[in-house]
Every structure is written in C-alpha cells, then in structure tokens.
mmCIF file of N, CA and C in Angstrom:
data_model
loop_
_atom_site.group_PDB
_atom_site.id
_atom_site.type_symbol
_atom_site.label_atom_id
_atom_site.label_comp_id
_atom_site.label_asym_id
_atom_site.label_seq_id
_atom_site.Cartn_x
_atom_site.Cartn_y
_atom_site.Cartn_z
ATOM 1 N N MET A 609 -63.655 -17.758 -29.816
ATOM 2 C CA MET A 609 -62.388 -17.064 -29.184
ATOM 3 C C MET A 609 -62.966 -15.313 -28.956
ATOM 4 N N ALA A 610 -62.704 -14.951 -27.640
ATOM 5 C CA ALA A 610 -63.019 -13.509 -27.685
ATOM 6 C C ALA A 610 -61.976 -12.888 -28.475
ATOM 7 N N LEU A 611 -62.451 -12.064 -29.283
ATOM 8 C CA LEU A 611 -61.410 -11.278 -29.928
ATOM 9 C C LEU A 611 -61.312 -9.628 -29.471
ATOM 10 N N THR A 612 -60.074 -9.891 -29.136
ATOM 11 C CA THR A 612 -59.213 -8.251 -28.280
ATOM 12 C C THR A 612 -58.673 -7.494 -29.317
ATOM 13 N N THR A 613 -58.711 -6.499 -28.784
ATOM 14 C CA THR A 613 -58.250 -5.543 -29.478
ATOM 15 C C THR A 613 -56.426 -5.758 -29.767
ATOM 16 N N ASP A 614 -56.000 -6.720 -28.408
ATOM 17 C CA ASP A 614 -54.459 -6.856 -28.811
ATOM 18 C C ASP A 614 -54.473 -7.982 -29.431
ATOM 19 N N THR A 615 -55.286 -8.378 -29.504
ATOM 20 C CA THR A 615 -54.964 -9.339 -30.732
ATOM 21 C C THR A 615 -55.973 -9.402 -32.098
ATOM 22 N N ALA A 616 -56.209 -8.499 -32.302
ATOM 23 C CA ALA A 616 -56.949 -7.577 -33.463
ATOM 24 C C ALA A 616 -55.552 -7.108 -33.665
ATOM 25 N N LYS A 617 -54.552 -6.901 -32.652
ATOM 26 C CA LYS A 617 -53.631 -5.338 -33.335
ATOM 27 C C LYS A 617 -52.456 -7.093 -33.452
ATOM 28 N N SER A 618 -52.759 -7.637 -32.528
ATOM 29 C CA SER A 618 -51.502 -8.931 -33.430
ATOM 30 C C SER A 618 -51.516 -9.444 -34.629
ATOM 31 N N ILE A 619 -52.803 -9.569 -34.903
ATOM 32 C CA ILE A 619 -53.409 -10.893 -36.617
ATOM 33 C C ILE A 619 -52.632 -9.120 -37.389
ATOM 34 N N VAL A 620 -53.389 -7.813 -37.435
ATOM 35 C CA VAL A 620 -53.088 -6.580 -38.354
ATOM 36 C C VAL A 620 -51.485 -7.244 -38.739
ATOM 37 N N ASP A 621 -50.465 -7.006 -37.427
ATOM 38 C CA ASP A 621 -49.700 -6.616 -37.283
ATOM 39 C C ASP A 621 -48.780 -7.473 -38.485
ATOM 40 N N ALA A 622 -49.031 -8.899 -37.966
ATOM 41 C CA ALA A 622 -48.382 -10.524 -38.294
ATOM 42 C C ALA A 622 -48.776 -10.098 -40.704
ATOM 43 N N TYR A 623 -50.421 -9.646 -40.907
ATOM 44 C CA TYR A 623 -50.802 -9.380 -41.722
ATOM 45 C C TYR A 623 -49.440 -8.391 -42.759
ATOM 46 N N ILE A 624 -49.633 -7.247 -42.151
ATOM 47 C CA ILE A 624 -48.933 -6.485 -42.367
ATOM 48 C C ILE A 624 -47.528 -6.362 -42.807
ATOM 49 N N ASP A 625 -46.708 -7.150 -41.901
ATOM 50 C CA ASP A 625 -45.020 -8.037 -42.078
ATOM 51 C C ASP A 625 -45.354 -8.207 -42.872
ATOM 52 N N ALA A 626 -46.368 -9.148 -43.656
ATOM 53 C CA ALA A 626 -46.152 -10.802 -44.474
ATOM 54 C C ALA A 626 -46.052 -9.942 -46.044
ATOM 55 N N TRP A 627 -47.156 -9.121 -45.572
ATOM 56 C CA TRP A 627 -46.297 -8.001 -47.376
ATOM 57 C C TRP A 627 -45.133 -7.345 -46.733
ATOM 58 N N ASN A 628 -44.933 -6.866 -45.894
ATOM 59 C CA ASN A 628 -43.573 -5.660 -46.846
ATOM 60 C C ASN A 628 -42.519 -6.930 -46.543
ATOM 61 N N THR A 629 -42.265 -8.116 -46.060
ATOM 62 C CA THR A 629 -41.069 -9.192 -46.234
ATOM 63 C C THR A 629 -41.958 -10.178 -47.203
ATOM 64 N N ARG A 630 -42.673 -9.942 -48.133
ATOM 65 C CA ARG A 630 -43.347 -10.759 -49.232
ATOM 66 C C ARG A 630 -42.414 -12.328 -48.789
ATOM 67 N N ASN A 631 -43.593 -12.609 -47.499
ATOM 68 C CA ASN A 631 -43.317 -14.029 -46.694
ATOM 69 C C ASN A 631 -44.842 -14.525 -47.432
ATOM 70 N N ARG A 632 -44.966 -15.487 -48.981
ATOM 71 C CA ARG A 632 -46.182 -15.868 -48.890
ATOM 72 C C ARG A 632 -46.426 -16.586 -48.220
ATOM 73 N N ASP A 633 -45.716 -17.534 -47.302
ATOM 74 C CA ASP A 633 -46.342 -18.573 -46.859
ATOM 75 C C ASP A 633 -46.589 -17.909 -44.821
ATOM 76 N N GLY A 634 -46.046 -17.059 -44.370
ATOM 77 C CA GLY A 634 -46.484 -16.288 -42.891
ATOM 78 C C GLY A 634 -48.034 -15.816 -43.788
ATOM 79 N N TYR A 635 -48.176 -15.160 -44.763
ATOM 80 C CA TYR A 635 -49.330 -14.487 -45.556
ATOM 81 C C TYR A 635 -50.615 -15.941 -45.008
ATOM 82 N N LEU A 636 -49.804 -16.741 -46.224
ATOM 83 C CA LEU A 636 -51.147 -17.747 -45.775
ATOM 84 C C LEU A 636 -51.159 -18.369 -44.657
ATOM 85 N N SER A 637 -50.685 -18.599 -43.767
ATOM 86 C CA SER A 637 -51.301 -19.312 -42.875
ATOM 87 C C SER A 637 -51.698 -18.549 -41.995
ATOM 88 N N LEU A 638 -52.095 -17.103 -42.097
ATOM 89 C CA LEU A 638 -52.626 -16.115 -41.144
ATOM 90 C C LEU A 638 -54.598 -16.153 -41.644
ATOM 91 N N PHE A 639 -54.600 -17.333 -43.398
ATOM 92 C CA PHE A 639 -56.213 -17.699 -43.511
ATOM 93 C C PHE A 639 -56.604 -18.981 -42.603
ATOM 94 N N ALA A 640 -58.196 -19.322 -42.945
ATOM 95 C CA ALA A 640 -58.680 -20.083 -42.827
ATOM 96 C C ALA A 640 -58.299 -21.116 -44.535
ATOM 97 N N PRO A 641 -58.957 -22.494 -44.200
ATOM 98 C CA PRO A 641 -58.533 -23.310 -45.012
ATOM 99 C C PRO A 641 -59.101 -22.689 -46.516
ATOM 100 N N ASN A 642 -60.545 -22.350 -46.190
ATOM 101 C CA ASN A 642 -61.506 -21.513 -47.105
ATOM 102 C C ASN A 642 -61.465 -20.490 -47.459
ATOM 103 N N ALA A 643 -60.644 -19.294 -47.153
ATOM 104 C CA ALA A 643 -61.393 -18.407 -46.540
ATOM 105 C C ALA A 643 -61.070 -17.239 -47.959
ATOM 106 N N THR A 644 -61.580 -16.437 -47.961
ATOM 107 C CA THR A 644 -61.769 -14.972 -49.199
ATOM 108 C C THR A 644 -60.859 -14.068 -49.423
ATOM 109 N N VAL A 645 -60.544 -13.463 -49.799
ATOM 110 C CA VAL A 645 -60.067 -12.524 -50.550
ATOM 111 C C VAL A 645 -60.630 -11.807 -51.414
ATOM 112 N N GLU A 646 -61.491 -10.410 -51.277
ATOM 113 C CA GLU A 646 -62.468 -9.783 -52.086
ATOM 114 C C GLU A 646 -61.494 -8.153 -52.284
ATOM 115 N N ASP A 647 -60.567 -7.776 -52.909
ATOM 116 C CA ASP A 647 -59.639 -7.068 -53.155
ATOM 117 C C ASP A 647 -59.623 -6.238 -54.081
ATOM 118 N N PRO A 648 -60.238 -5.200 -54.567
ATOM 119 C CA PRO A 648 -61.301 -4.378 -53.762
ATOM 120 C C PRO A 648 -62.507 -4.758 -53.860
ATOM 121 N N VAL A 649 -63.404 -4.829 -52.671
ATOM 122 C CA VAL A 649 -64.665 -5.197 -52.933
ATOM 123 C C VAL A 649 -65.152 -4.428 -53.920
ATOM 124 N N GLY A 650 -66.347 -5.783 -54.640
ATOM 125 C CA GLY A 650 -66.417 -5.758 -55.986
ATOM 126 C C GLY A 650 -66.053 -6.095 -56.874
ATOM 127 N N SER A 651 -64.329 -6.602 -56.849
ATOM 128 C CA SER A 651 -63.833 -7.363 -57.681
ATOM 129 C C SER A 651 -63.925 -8.927 -57.623
ATOM 130 N N PRO A 652 -63.364 -9.574 -58.614
ATOM 131 C CA PRO A 652 -63.888 -11.282 -58.307
ATOM 132 C C PRO A 652 -62.951 -11.374 -56.939
ATOM 133 N N ILE A 653 -63.981 -12.582 -56.140
ATOM 134 C CA ILE A 653 -62.964 -12.733 -54.908
ATOM 135 C C ILE A 653 -62.540 -14.316 -54.711
ATOM 136 N N HIS A 654 -61.311 -13.854 -54.655
ATOM 137 C CA HIS A 654 -60.379 -14.829 -54.300
ATOM 138 C C HIS A 654 -60.724 -16.438 -52.909
ATOM 139 N N VAL A 655 -60.447 -17.770 -53.405
ATOM 140 C CA VAL A 655 -61.359 -18.373 -52.402
ATOM 141 C C VAL A 655 -60.265 -19.432 -52.287
ATOM 142 N N GLY A 656 -59.751 -19.391 -51.456
ATOM 143 C CA GLY A 656 -59.045 -20.715 -50.469
ATOM 144 C C GLY A 656 -57.180 -20.499 -51.295
ATOM 145 N N ALA A 657 -56.545 -21.680 -50.432
ATOM 146 C CA ALA A 657 -54.950 -21.369 -50.187
ATOM 147 C C ALA A 657 -54.141 -20.697 -51.575
ATOM 148 N N GLU A 658 -54.874 -21.473 -52.331
ATOM 149 C CA GLU A 658 -54.643 -21.697 -54.762
ATOM 150 C C GLU A 658 -54.499 -20.326 -54.281
ATOM 151 N N ALA A 659 -55.832 -19.536 -54.780
ATOM 152 C CA ALA A 659 -56.544 -18.349 -54.684
ATOM 153 C C ALA A 659 -55.809 -17.223 -54.415
ATOM 154 N N ILE A 660 -55.531 -17.324 -53.032
ATOM 155 C CA ILE A 660 -55.220 -16.324 -52.169
ATOM 156 C C ILE A 660 -53.937 -15.925 -52.635
ATOM 157 N N GLY A 661 -52.959 -17.518 -53.233
ATOM 158 C CA GLY A 661 -51.630 -17.486 -52.701
ATOM 159 C C GLY A 661 -51.439 -16.554 -53.999
ATOM 160 N N ALA A 662 -52.658 -16.194 -55.232
ATOM 161 C CA ALA A 662 -51.743 -16.294 -56.100
ATOM 162 C C ALA A 662 -52.581 -14.855 -57.157
ATOM 163 N N PHE A 663 -53.384 -14.196 -55.922
ATOM 164 C CA PHE A 663 -53.629 -13.125 -55.584
ATOM 165 C C PHE A 663 -52.240 -12.389 -55.292
ATOM 166 N N PHE A 664 -51.854 -13.160 -53.672
ATOM 167 C CA PHE A 664 -50.421 -12.884 -53.355
ATOM 168 C C PHE A 664 -49.216 -12.074 -54.244
ATOM 169 N N ASP A 665 -48.924 -13.213 -54.799
ATOM 170 C CA ASP A 665 -48.084 -13.006 -55.605
ATOM 171 C C ASP A 665 -48.237 -12.065 -57.203
ATOM 172 N N GLY A 666 -49.331 -11.961 -57.611
ATOM 173 C CA GLY A 666 -49.776 -11.172 -58.342
ATOM 174 C C GLY A 666 -49.708 -9.557 -58.258
ATOM 175 N N SER A 667 -49.913 -9.640 -56.924
ATOM 176 C CA SER A 667 -50.412 -8.090 -56.232
ATOM 177 C C SER A 667 -48.599 -7.680 -56.305
ATOM 178 N N LEU A 668 -47.704 -8.215 -55.189
ATOM 179 C CA LEU A 668 -46.953 -8.102 -55.425
ATOM 180 C C LEU A 668 -45.414 -7.820 -57.227
ATOM 181 N N ALA A 669 -46.057 -8.334 -58.134
ATOM 182 C CA ALA A 669 -46.002 -8.363 -59.595
ATOM 183 C C ALA A 669 -45.686 -7.256 -59.693
ATOM 184 N N LEU A 670 -46.827 -6.135 -59.594
ATOM 185 C CA LEU A 670 -47.669 -5.059 -59.535
ATOM 186 C C LEU A 670 -46.428 -4.137 -59.535
ATOM 187 N N ALA A 671 -45.039 -3.843 -58.180
ATOM 188 C CA ALA A 671 -44.577 -2.896 -58.198
ATOM 189 C C ALA A 671 -43.340 -3.478 -57.966
ATOM 190 N N ASP A 672 -42.502 -2.508 -57.871
ATOM 191 C CA ASP A 672 -40.567 -3.550 -57.644
ATOM 192 C C ASP A 672 -40.667 -3.780 -56.207
ATOM 193 N N SER A 673 -41.554 -2.338 -55.455
ATOM 194 C CA SER A 673 -41.416 -2.996 -53.541
ATOM 195 C C SER A 673 -42.893 -2.236 -53.673
ATOM 196 N N LEU A 674 -43.147 -2.452 -51.933
ATOM 197 C CA LEU A 674 -43.854 -2.259 -51.999
ATOM 198 C C LEU A 674 -43.619 -1.849 -49.863
ATOM 199 N N ASN A 675 -44.360 -1.095 -49.458
ATOM 200 C CA ASN A 675 -44.431 -1.257 -47.755
ATOM 201 C C ASN A 675 -45.726 -0.709 -47.406
ATOM 202 N N MET A 676 -46.542 -1.450 -46.550
ATOM 203 C CA MET A 676 -47.394 -1.007 -46.107
ATOM 204 C C MET A 676 -47.003 -0.859 -44.816
ATOM 205 N N SER A 677 -48.330 -0.102 -43.690
ATOM 206 C CA SER A 677 -47.899 0.132 -42.527
ATOM 207 C C SER A 677 -49.443 0.719 -42.335
ATOM 208 N N ALA A 678 -49.991 -0.081 -40.809
ATOM 209 C CA ALA A 678 -50.691 0.385 -40.572
ATOM 210 C C ALA A 678 -51.255 1.486 -39.878
ATOM 211 N N HIS A 679 -52.219 1.823 -39.567
ATOM 212 C CA HIS A 679 -52.626 3.006 -38.630
ATOM 213 C C HIS A 679 -53.441 2.297 -37.313
ATOM 214 N N ALA A 680 -52.042 1.910 -36.355
ATOM 215 C CA ALA A 680 -52.876 1.395 -35.253
ATOM 216 C C ALA A 680 -54.007 1.767 -34.611
ATOM 217 N N GLU A 681 -54.090 3.448 -34.469
ATOM 218 C CA GLU A 681 -55.537 4.062 -33.857
ATOM 219 C C GLU A 681 -56.240 3.871 -34.082
ATOM 220 N N SER A 682 -56.163 2.623 -35.981
ATOM 221 C CA SER A 682 -58.047 3.175 -36.802
ATOM 222 C C SER A 682 -58.099 1.457 -36.133
ATOM 223 N N ILE A 683 -57.332 0.912 -35.578
ATOM 224 C CA ILE A 683 -58.179 -0.634 -35.276
ATOM 225 C C ILE A 683 -59.058 -0.918 -34.428
ATOM 226 N N ARG A 684 -60.277 -1.048 -35.054
ATOM 227 C CA ARG A 684 -61.645 -1.611 -34.562
ATOM 228 C C ARG A 684 -62.891 -2.891 -34.208
ATOM 229 N N VAL A 685 -62.555 -3.468 -33.174
ATOM 230 C CA VAL A 685 -62.489 -4.493 -33.311
ATOM 231 C C VAL A 685 -64.858 -4.748 -33.166
ATOM 232 N N SER A 686 -65.253 -5.449 -33.591
ATOM 233 C CA SER A 686 -66.480 -5.637 -33.089
ATOM 234 C C SER A 686 -67.174 -7.156 -33.345
ATOM 235 N N GLY A 687 -67.622 -7.880 -32.122
ATOM 236 C CA GLY A 687 -67.390 -9.499 -32.442
ATOM 237 C C GLY A 687 -66.115 -10.300 -32.977
ATOM 238 N N THR A 688 -66.597 -10.359 -34.070
ATOM 239 C CA THR A 688 -65.474 -11.969 -34.456
ATOM 240 C C THR A 688 -65.573 -10.864 -36.030
ATOM 241 N N SER A 689 -65.062 -9.128 -35.626
ATOM 242 C CA SER A 689 -64.843 -8.385 -37.075
ATOM 243 C C SER A 689 -63.311 -7.483 -36.555
ATOM 244 N N ILE A 690 -63.087 -7.399 -37.725
ATOM 245 C CA ILE A 690 -61.435 -6.274 -37.507
ATOM 246 C C ILE A 690 -61.555 -5.424 -38.442
ATOM 247 N N ALA A 691 -61.423 -4.266 -38.593
ATOM 248 C CA ALA A 691 -62.069 -3.129 -39.629
ATOM 249 C C ALA A 691 -60.112 -1.812 -39.627
ATOM 250 N N PHE A 692 -59.424 -1.964 -39.760
ATOM 251 C CA PHE A 692 -58.297 -0.814 -39.923
ATOM 252 C C PHE A 692 -57.952 -0.725 -40.861
ATOM 253 N N MET A 693 -57.290 0.439 -41.071
ATOM 254 C CA MET A 693 -56.930 1.351 -42.058
ATOM 255 C C MET A 693 -55.250 1.501 -42.261
ATOM 256 N N PHE A 694 -55.079 1.287 -43.618
ATOM 257 C CA PHE A 694 -52.899 1.283 -43.271
ATOM 258 C C PHE A 694 -52.755 2.313 -44.828
ATOM 259 N N THR A 695 -51.636 1.739 -44.737
ATOM 260 C CA THR A 695 -50.742 3.224 -46.150
ATOM 261 C C THR A 695 -50.818 2.110 -46.664
ATOM 262 N N VAL A 696 -49.905 2.137 -48.320
ATOM 263 C CA VAL A 696 -49.294 1.234 -49.046
ATOM 264 C C VAL A 696 -48.780 2.063 -49.790
ATOM 265 N N ALA A 697 -47.822 2.016 -49.619
ATOM 266 C CA ALA A 697 -46.992 2.464 -50.866
ATOM 267 C C ALA A 697 -46.028 1.667 -51.964
ATOM 268 N N SER A 698 -46.152 1.634 -52.813
ATOM 269 C CA SER A 698 -46.209 0.880 -54.167
ATOM 270 C C SER A 698 -44.915 2.153 -55.415
ATOM 271 N N VAL A 699 -43.569 1.083 -54.769
ATOM 272 C CA VAL A 699 -42.948 2.119 -56.114
ATOM 273 C C VAL A 699 -42.695 1.235 -57.800
ATOM 274 N N ILE A 700 -43.596 2.338 -58.575
ATOM 275 C CA ILE A 700 -43.230 1.221 -59.928
ATOM 276 C C ILE A 700 -42.101 2.362 -60.410
ATOM 277 N N GLY A 701 -40.780 2.139 -61.694
ATOM 278 C CA GLY A 701 -39.849 2.538 -61.821
ATOM 279 C C GLY A 701 -39.770 4.421 -61.169
ATOM 280 N N ASP A 702 -39.463 4.604 -61.568
ATOM 281 C CA ASP A 702 -39.264 6.378 -60.388
ATOM 282 C C ASP A 702 -40.384 7.347 -60.108
ATOM 283 N N THR A 703 -41.498 6.258 -59.579
ATOM 284 C CA THR A 703 -43.230 6.811 -59.289
ATOM 285 C C THR A 703 -43.436 5.732 -58.163
ATOM 286 N N THR A 704 -43.860 6.750 -56.999
ATOM 287 C CA THR A 704 -44.260 5.795 -55.914
ATOM 288 C C THR A 704 -45.763 6.658 -55.620
ATOM 289 N N ILE A 705 -46.391 5.191 -55.709
ATOM 290 C CA ILE A 705 -48.068 5.770 -55.269
ATOM 291 C C ILE A 705 -48.865 4.921 -54.256
ATOM 292 N N GLU A 706 -49.360 5.564 -53.292
ATOM 293 C CA GLU A 706 -49.612 5.602 -52.269
ATOM 294 C C GLU A 706 -51.134 5.671 -52.273
ATOM 295 N N LEU A 707 -51.866 4.633 -51.453
ATOM 296 C CA LEU A 707 -53.209 4.180 -51.389
ATOM 297 C C LEU A 707 -53.432 4.075 -50.074
ATOM 298 N N THR A 708 -54.097 4.269 -49.173
ATOM 299 C CA THR A 708 -54.857 3.887 -47.953
ATOM 300 C C THR A 708 -56.226 3.560 -47.885
ATOM 301 N N PRO A 709 -56.094 2.099 -47.939
ATOM 302 C CA PRO A 709 -57.256 1.075 -47.954
ATOM 303 C C PRO A 709 -57.742 1.110 -45.923
ATOM 304 N N ILE A 710 -59.090 0.454 -46.286
ATOM 305 C CA ILE A 710 -59.530 0.031 -45.256
ATOM 306 C C ILE A 710 -59.920 -1.731 -45.736
ATOM 307 N N ASP A 711 -59.456 -2.792 -44.525
ATOM 308 C CA ASP A 711 -59.235 -4.078 -44.801
ATOM 309 C C ASP A 711 -60.571 -4.105 -43.379
ATOM 310 N N VAL A 712 -61.304 -5.354 -44.111
ATOM 311 C CA VAL A 712 -62.299 -5.735 -43.008
ATOM 312 C C VAL A 712 -62.064 -7.214 -42.671
ATOM 313 N N PHE A 713 -61.612 -7.926 -41.308
ATOM 314 C CA PHE A 713 -61.187 -9.393 -41.776
ATOM 315 C C PHE A 713 -62.314 -9.859 -40.770
ATOM 316 N N GLU A 714 -62.838 -11.053 -41.115
ATOM 317 C CA GLU A 714 -64.228 -11.878 -39.641
ATOM 318 C C GLU A 714 -62.642 -13.017 -39.779
ATOM 319 N N ILE A 715 -62.736 -13.197 -38.337
ATOM 320 C CA ILE A 715 -61.802 -14.449 -37.914
ATOM 321 C C ILE A 715 -62.393 -14.955 -37.464
ATOM 322 N N THR A 716 -62.330 -16.756 -37.604
ATOM 323 C CA THR A 716 -62.668 -17.529 -36.977
ATOM 324 C C THR A 716 -62.351 -18.320 -35.289
ATOM 325 N N ASP A 717 -63.148 -19.391 -34.624
ATOM 326 C CA ASP A 717 -62.359 -19.050 -33.405
ATOM 327 C C ASP A 717 -61.201 -19.334 -33.048
ATOM 328 N N ASP A 718 -59.956 -20.557 -34.470
ATOM 329 C CA ASP A 718 -59.037 -20.465 -34.258
ATOM 330 C C ASP A 718 -58.187 -18.788 -33.873
ATOM 331 N N GLY A 719 -58.843 -18.087 -34.949
ATOM 332 C CA GLY A 719 -57.825 -16.845 -35.183
ATOM 333 C C GLY A 719 -57.370 -17.085 -36.051
ATOM 334 N N LEU A 720 -57.459 -17.193 -37.203
ATOM 335 C CA LEU A 720 -57.426 -17.420 -38.698
ATOM 336 C C LEU A 720 -58.615 -15.842 -39.418
ATOM 337 N N ILE A 721 -57.918 -15.770 -40.178
ATOM 338 C CA ILE A 721 -58.627 -14.490 -41.165
ATOM 339 C C ILE A 721 -59.364 -16.030 -42.178
ATOM 340 N N SER A 722 -61.080 -15.254 -41.993
ATOM 341 C CA SER A 722 -62.274 -16.336 -42.520
ATOM 342 C C SER A 722 -62.215 -15.330 -43.690
ATOM 343 N N SER A 723 -62.644 -14.022 -43.683
ATOM 344 C CA SER A 723 -62.735 -12.992 -45.046
ATOM 345 C C SER A 723 -61.971 -12.003 -45.225
ATOM 346 N N MET A 724 -61.631 -11.632 -46.020
ATOM 347 C CA MET A 724 -60.847 -10.425 -46.484
ATOM 348 C C MET A 724 -61.277 -9.255 -47.308
ATOM 349 N N LYS A 725 -61.645 -8.005 -46.541
ATOM 350 C CA LYS A 725 -62.557 -7.295 -47.949
ATOM 351 C C LYS A 725 -61.525 -6.074 -47.629
ATOM 352 N N ALA A 726 -61.495 -5.625 -48.779
ATOM 353 C CA ALA A 726 -59.947 -4.333 -48.940
ATOM 354 C C ALA A 726 -61.262 -3.338 -49.574
ATOM 355 N N PHE A 727 -61.280 -1.915 -48.887
ATOM 356 C CA PHE A 727 -62.357 -1.138 -49.593
ATOM 357 C C PHE A 727 -61.287 0.168 -49.562
ATOM 358 N N TRP A 728 -61.287 -0.182 -50.968
ATOM 359 C CA TRP A 728 -60.602 0.878 -51.901
ATOM 360 C C TRP A 728 -60.680 0.961 -53.225
ATOM 361 N N SER A 729 -60.720 1.927 -53.743
ATOM 362 C CA SER A 729 -61.030 2.861 -55.234
ATOM 363 C C SER A 729 -59.697 3.153 -55.762
ATOM 364 N N GLY A 730 -59.334 2.910 -57.245
ATOM 365 C CA GLY A 730 -58.479 3.967 -57.999
ATOM 366 C C GLY A 730 -58.478 5.688 -57.382
ATOM 367 N N GLN A 731 -59.840 6.183 -57.568
ATOM 368 C CA GLN A 731 -59.641 7.091 -57.005
ATOM 369 C C GLN A 731 -58.879 7.453 -55.510
ATOM 370 N N ASP A 732 -58.236 6.199 -54.974
ATOM 371 C CA ASP A 732 -58.045 6.748 -53.878
ATOM 372 C C ASP A 732 -56.318 6.836 -54.270
ATOM 373 N N MET A 733 -55.895 6.423 -54.420
ATOM 374 C CA MET A 733 -54.335 6.590 -54.859
ATOM 375 C C MET A 733 -54.198 7.924 -55.403
ATOM 376 N N ARG A 734 -52.927 8.427 -55.183
ATOM 377 C CA ARG A 734 -51.975 9.649 -55.438
ATOM 378 C C ARG A 734 -50.848 9.228 -55.263
ATOM 379 N N THR A 735 -50.003 9.811 -56.209
ATOM 380 C CA THR A 735 -48.871 9.454 -56.692
ATOM 381 C C THR A 735 -47.714 10.909 -55.655
ATOM 382 N N VAL A 736 -47.227 10.424 -55.144
ATOM 383 C CA VAL A 736 -46.068 10.964 -53.911
ATOM 384 C C VAL A 736 -44.651 11.575 -54.560
ATOM 385 N N SER A 737 -44.317 11.413 -55.735
ATOM 386 C CA SER A 737 -43.112 11.320 -55.924
ATOM 387 C C SER A 737 -42.897 10.632 -57.376
ATOM 388 N N ALA A 738 -42.319 11.113 -58.223
ATOM 389 C CA ALA A 738 -42.100 11.416 -59.917
ATOM 390 C C ALA A 738 -40.677 11.119 -60.366
#
C-alpha cells in the first residue's frame, strides 16, 4: 500500500474519532489482528485485540470525559509509518488535564495499524482548569 498524507490523515481522523466517541469496535477495527500498542513507550506492550481493547477501556475509565484533537499540520508519513501530534483533554472531577503526545503508527499493506507507540511522560501533563 502506498501510504499518502491523505490516507494517513484518514487513519488519524478515524483513530481520534473512535476515542472521542468511545467507539471501542471502531477503535479495534483500525488495528491488525496481532497489533501492538505501547502507550507510553517503555510501558508494557498490549498485543492483540483483547489486550488493546482492555487498554482502550482502561484509558477511558481514568477520566470522566476525554477529548482528543489532532494537530493536522503535524501529520508526517515516511514509508509505512505515520507520526502525528495531538492534544488530549481529560476531565477528572472539576479538573481538566491536557497532554500533547506524539503517536507513531506502522501501517500494514491493508491500511491497518500494526504498531502504535505513544511518546509522552508525566512531565508533559498540565492542568488547564481546576
């Protein structure tokens, strides 16, 4: 599959939309059967649909609400890889915490994510309202 910026944008948009709508099935449909998720890099790697689904569920359970927005101008394509920056705002009680990670996807010939790595640390979190 020739990975173009337009294709990459479509994949990123679908990924962000799945998180924002809490669409577990839509999220999982973006991944190859034996895909891996490492979020953040250095943490335990989630392998396969069951583990990735549990990661999705667990991540959503951490906050009362969550909103992600991609920085469209940051999407980069190199070979079969996509890198992009986005902002996630998590509301926990009366507090909103923002984080701006960089995700890197490896894409299969079928246009599915075979690997997702998220680059961020606790130092990147900031409280924007309390």
